[in-house]
Amino acid sequence: MRQLKQPKHSLHHPGNRSHLIRFRLERWHRFSLYGVSGLLAASGVVWLIARYFLRAAGEFGEAVNPLEPWAMKLHGAAAMAALFFVGSLLNNHIRRADHARRNRYSGWSMVALLSLLTASGYVLYYLASEASRPFWSAAHWILGLSFPALLVLHIFLGRRGAKR
């Protein structure tokens, strides 16, 4: 009886060669994720600056800076795109890398952080009362400011691990 040759990239058969598998995303996918992440970070920072540093005194108290609502609209649109692209990572990138035990700590930290950002964004948009909004807003932007650093760390550790 003739034995079938197992594909080199198989994670489900003995002789696992996960060290040969590349987990790096395709260029279009990588650039889309980086672009959406950059847009999210930039729009969030613009909102923070407009909200806390660019408010002018108006006739009836503090006036909303015109950048603030536009930054929020851009941030919401980028968040929807980010959910799409992060979801597209689940099968090929996250599942396979987890099964191969590659870059797990920073990867699961990314999943946890993105889950918390999604949940706090949802709470801010749909559930927060006027009394709880400052807490949820601060939690969301503190988490959001840590996202770029964790993304860079995850990429760095993944590329370093691929060279081994």
PDB file of N, CA, C and O in Angstrom, residues 6 9-14 16 95-96 99:
ATOM      1  N   GLN A   6       2.581  13.647   3.631  1.00  0.00           N
ATOM      2  CA  GLN A   6       1.922  14.729   4.353  1.00  0.00           C
ATOM      3  C   GLN A   6       2.479  16.070   3.890  1.00  0.00           C
ATOM      4  O   GLN A   6       3.685  16.196   3.686  1.00  0.00           O
ATOM      5  N   HIS A   9       3.221  21.871   5.623  1.00  0.00           N
ATOM      6  CA  HIS A   9       2.612  22.880   6.487  1.00  0.00           C
ATOM      7  C   HIS A   9       1.544  22.307   7.417  1.00  0.00           C
ATOM      8  O   HIS A   9       0.857  23.039   8.082  1.00  0.00           O
ATOM      9  N   SER A  10       1.400  21.011   7.475  1.00  0.00           N
ATOM     10  CA  SER A  10       0.361  20.399   8.279  1.00  0.00           C
ATOM     11  C   SER A  10       0.632  20.599   9.766  1.00  0.00           C
ATOM     12  O   SER A  10       1.705  20.282  10.262  1.00  0.00           O
ATOM     13  N   LEU A  11      -0.361  21.095  10.459  1.00  0.00           N
ATOM     14  CA  LEU A  11      -0.273  21.226  11.911  1.00  0.00           C
ATOM     15  C   LEU A  11      -1.049  20.108  12.602  1.00  0.00           C
ATOM     16  O   LEU A  11      -1.123  20.060  13.815  1.00  0.00           O
ATOM     17  N   HIS A  12      -1.662  19.237  11.823  1.00  0.00           N
ATOM     18  CA  HIS A  12      -2.555  18.232  12.376  1.00  0.00           C
ATOM     19  C   HIS A  12      -1.980  16.823  12.334  1.00  0.00           C
ATOM     20  O   HIS A  12      -2.643  15.882  12.714  1.00  0.00           O
ATOM     21  N   HIS A  13      -0.785  16.646  11.835  1.00  0.00           N
ATOM     22  CA  HIS A  13      -0.217  15.324  11.673  1.00  0.00           C
ATOM     23  C   HIS A  13       1.123  15.233  12.388  1.00  0.00           C
ATOM     24  O   HIS A  13       1.798  16.236  12.593  1.00  0.00           O
ATOM     25  N   PRO A  14       1.509  14.008  12.730  1.00  0.00           N
ATOM     26  CA  PRO A  14       2.828  13.846  13.349  1.00  0.00           C
ATOM     27  C   PRO A  14       3.920  14.403  12.442  1.00  0.00           C
ATOM     28  O   PRO A  14       3.764  14.492  11.240  1.00  0.00           O
ATOM     29  N   ASN A  16       5.170  17.416  12.994  1.00  0.00           N
ATOM     30  CA  ASN A  16       4.817  18.829  12.895  1.00  0.00           C
ATOM     31  C   ASN A  16       6.062  19.664  12.590  1.00  0.00           C
ATOM     32  O   ASN A  16       7.049  19.598  13.308  1.00  0.00           O
ATOM     33  N   ARG A  95      -5.241  31.245  14.851  1.00  0.00           N
ATOM     34  CA  ARG A  95      -5.435  29.826  15.138  1.00  0.00           C
ATOM     35  C   ARG A  95      -4.165  29.018  14.854  1.00  0.00           C
ATOM     36  O   ARG A  95      -3.730  28.217  15.669  1.00  0.00           O
ATOM     37  N   ARG A  96      -3.566  29.251  13.714  1.00  0.00           N
ATOM     38  CA  ARG A  96      -2.379  28.483  13.338  1.00  0.00           C
ATOM     39  C   ARG A  96      -1.182  28.823  14.233  1.00  0.00           C
ATOM     40  O   ARG A  96      -0.436  27.941  14.642  1.00  0.00           O
ATOM     41  N   HIS A  99      -1.739  27.246  17.658  1.00  0.00           N
ATOM     42  CA  HIS A  99      -1.526  25.796  17.588  1.00  0.00           C
ATOM     43  C   HIS A  99      -0.034  25.463  17.506  1.00  0.00           C
ATOM     44  O   HIS A  99       0.415  24.479  18.084  1.00  0.00           O
TER      45      HIS A  99
END
